mmCIF file of C-alpha atoms in Angstrom:
data_model
loop_
_atom_site.group_PDB
_atom_site.id
_atom_site.type_symbol
_atom_site.label_atom_id
_atom_site.label_comp_id
_atom_site.label_asym_id
_atom_site.label_seq_id
_atom_site.Cartn_x
_atom_site.Cartn_y
_atom_site.Cartn_z
ATOM 1 C CA MET A 927 -15.344 -23.449 -29.860
ATOM 2 C CA GLU A 928 -14.456 -24.188 -33.396
ATOM 3 C CA TYR A 929 -14.570 -21.628 -36.167
ATOM 4 C CA THR A 930 -14.425 -21.935 -39.906
ATOM 5 C CA MET A 931 -11.852 -19.978 -41.848
ATOM 6 C CA GLU A 932 -14.530 -17.462 -42.862
ATOM 7 C CA GLU A 933 -15.461 -16.859 -39.194
ATOM 8 C CA MET A 934 -11.857 -16.390 -37.990
ATOM 9 C CA PRO A 935 -11.565 -12.618 -38.640
ATOM 10 C CA LEU A 936 -14.794 -12.002 -36.696
ATOM 11 C CA ALA A 937 -13.670 -14.266 -33.813
ATOM 12 C CA ILE A 938 -10.270 -12.562 -33.634
ATOM 13 C CA GLY A 939 -11.964 -9.156 -33.630
ATOM 14 C CA MET A 940 -14.166 -10.208 -30.702
ATOM 15 C CA ILE A 941 -11.138 -11.482 -28.791
ATOM 16 C CA PHE A 942 -9.266 -8.195 -29.285
ATOM 17 C CA SER A 943 -12.345 -6.231 -28.259
ATOM 18 C CA GLU A 944 -12.620 -8.224 -25.025
ATOM 19 C CA LEU A 945 -8.902 -7.811 -24.406
ATOM 20 C CA ARG A 946 -9.229 -4.012 -24.723
ATOM 21 C CA GLU A 947 -12.097 -4.016 -22.212
ATOM 22 C CA LEU A 948 -10.085 -6.125 -19.769
ATOM 23 C CA ARG A 949 -7.111 -3.777 -20.079
ATOM 24 C CA LYS A 950 -9.361 -0.799 -19.271
ATOM 25 C CA GLU A 951 -10.727 -2.579 -16.205
ATOM 26 C CA LEU A 952 -7.236 -3.528 -15.077
ATOM 27 C CA ALA A 953 -6.032 0.060 -15.434
ATOM 28 C CA THR A 954 -8.846 1.332 -13.209
ATOM 29 C CA LEU A 955 -8.123 -1.346 -10.616
ATOM 30 C CA LYS A 956 -4.472 -0.329 -10.452
ATOM 31 C CA THR A 957 -5.219 3.378 -10.010
ATOM 32 C CA ASP A 958 -8.147 3.033 -7.583
ATOM 33 C CA LYS A 959 -6.146 1.450 -4.811
ATOM 34 C CA GLU A 960 -3.604 3.092 -2.555
ATOM 35 C CA PRO A 961 -0.221 1.440 -2.432
ATOM 36 C CA VAL A 962 0.187 -1.124 0.285
ATOM 37 C CA THR A 963 2.574 0.043 2.959
ATOM 38 C CA LYS A 964 4.498 -2.211 5.251
ATOM 39 C CA LEU A 965 3.944 -1.731 8.959
ATOM 40 C CA LEU A 966 7.105 -1.615 11.047
ATOM 41 C CA SER A 967 7.736 -2.921 14.543
ATOM 42 C CA THR A 968 9.107 -0.646 17.251
ATOM 43 C CA LYS A 969 12.612 -1.987 16.623
ATOM 44 C CA GLU A 970 12.365 -1.555 12.837
ATOM 45 C CA LEU A 971 11.014 1.988 13.177
ATOM 46 C CA ALA A 972 13.779 2.918 15.616
ATOM 47 C CA GLN A 973 16.425 1.693 13.167
ATOM 48 C CA GLU A 974 14.727 3.408 10.241
ATOM 49 C CA ILE A 975 14.540 6.893 11.806
ATOM 50 C CA GLY A 976 17.579 6.728 14.072
ATOM 51 C CA LEU A 977 15.917 6.881 17.487
ATOM 52 C CA SER A 978 16.079 4.418 20.358
ATOM 53 C CA GLN A 979 13.337 1.878 20.899
ATOM 54 C CA TRP A 980 12.758 3.504 24.284
ATOM 55 C CA LYS A 981 12.114 6.889 22.644
ATOM 56 C CA ILE A 982 9.706 5.285 20.153
ATOM 57 C CA ARG A 983 7.787 3.658 23.026
ATOM 58 C CA GLU A 984 7.712 6.972 24.905
ATOM 59 C CA MET A 985 6.377 8.834 21.853
ATOM 60 C CA THR A 986 3.791 6.091 21.336
ATOM 61 C CA ALA A 987 2.581 6.387 24.932
ATOM 62 C CA GLU A 988 2.353 10.179 24.559
ATOM 63 C CA LYS A 989 0.507 9.663 21.238
ATOM 64 C CA THR A 990 3.077 11.867 19.510
ATOM 65 C CA ILE A 991 3.388 9.404 16.627
ATOM 66 C CA PRO A 992 0.601 7.470 14.883
ATOM 67 C CA HIS A 993 0.498 3.753 15.521
ATOM 68 C CA LYS A 994 -1.691 0.674 15.370
ATOM 69 C CA ARG A 995 -2.011 -2.005 17.958
ATOM 70 C CA ALA A 996 -1.851 -5.708 17.172
ATOM 71 C CA GLY A 997 -2.390 -7.502 20.452
ATOM 72 C CA THR A 998 0.470 -6.397 22.669
ATOM 73 C CA ARG A 999 2.583 -5.107 19.769
ATOM 74 C CA TYR A 1000 2.637 -1.644 18.272
ATOM 75 C CA LEU A 1001 2.998 -1.218 14.521
ATOM 76 C CA TYR A 1002 3.948 1.920 12.638
ATOM 77 C CA ASN A 1003 3.533 3.210 9.090
ATOM 78 C CA LEU A 1004 6.844 4.915 8.296
ATOM 79 C CA ASN A 1005 5.289 7.580 6.029
ATOM 80 C CA GLU A 1006 2.684 8.535 8.646
ATOM 81 C CA VAL A 1007 5.299 8.719 11.397
ATOM 82 C CA LEU A 1008 7.602 10.916 9.302
ATOM 83 C CA LYS A 1009 4.713 13.265 8.443
ATOM 84 C CA SER A 1010 3.778 13.457 12.106
ATOM 85 C CA LEU A 1011 7.337 14.233 13.164
ATOM 86 C CA ASN A 1012 7.636 16.969 10.517
ATOM 87 C CA VAL A 1013 4.381 18.571 11.666
ATOM 88 C CA ASN A 1014 5.483 18.441 15.303
ATOM 89 C CA LYS A 1015 8.861 20.045 14.447
ATOM 90 C CA ARG A 1016 7.111 23.073 12.930
ATOM 91 C CA LYS A 1017 5.099 23.788 16.080
#
């Protein structure tokens, strides 16, 4: 679009108004979503919390720690596992 010099202040005002609306929308998008967490393999989880892979597999089989299955692999959310272990320690 082309604007005359007289129309420029109005056009700039409309652009800034739209920009403010977009910023508001962006702010709500950022706060509405939970942070993405990386899922760890059995080996990665074992290294992260200082247990053997065998112990991790045993705890998975006993359903002591939360996990997700991806085909034949088990995946773990570190935060969920740590919460679970803390709860189990208190019992």
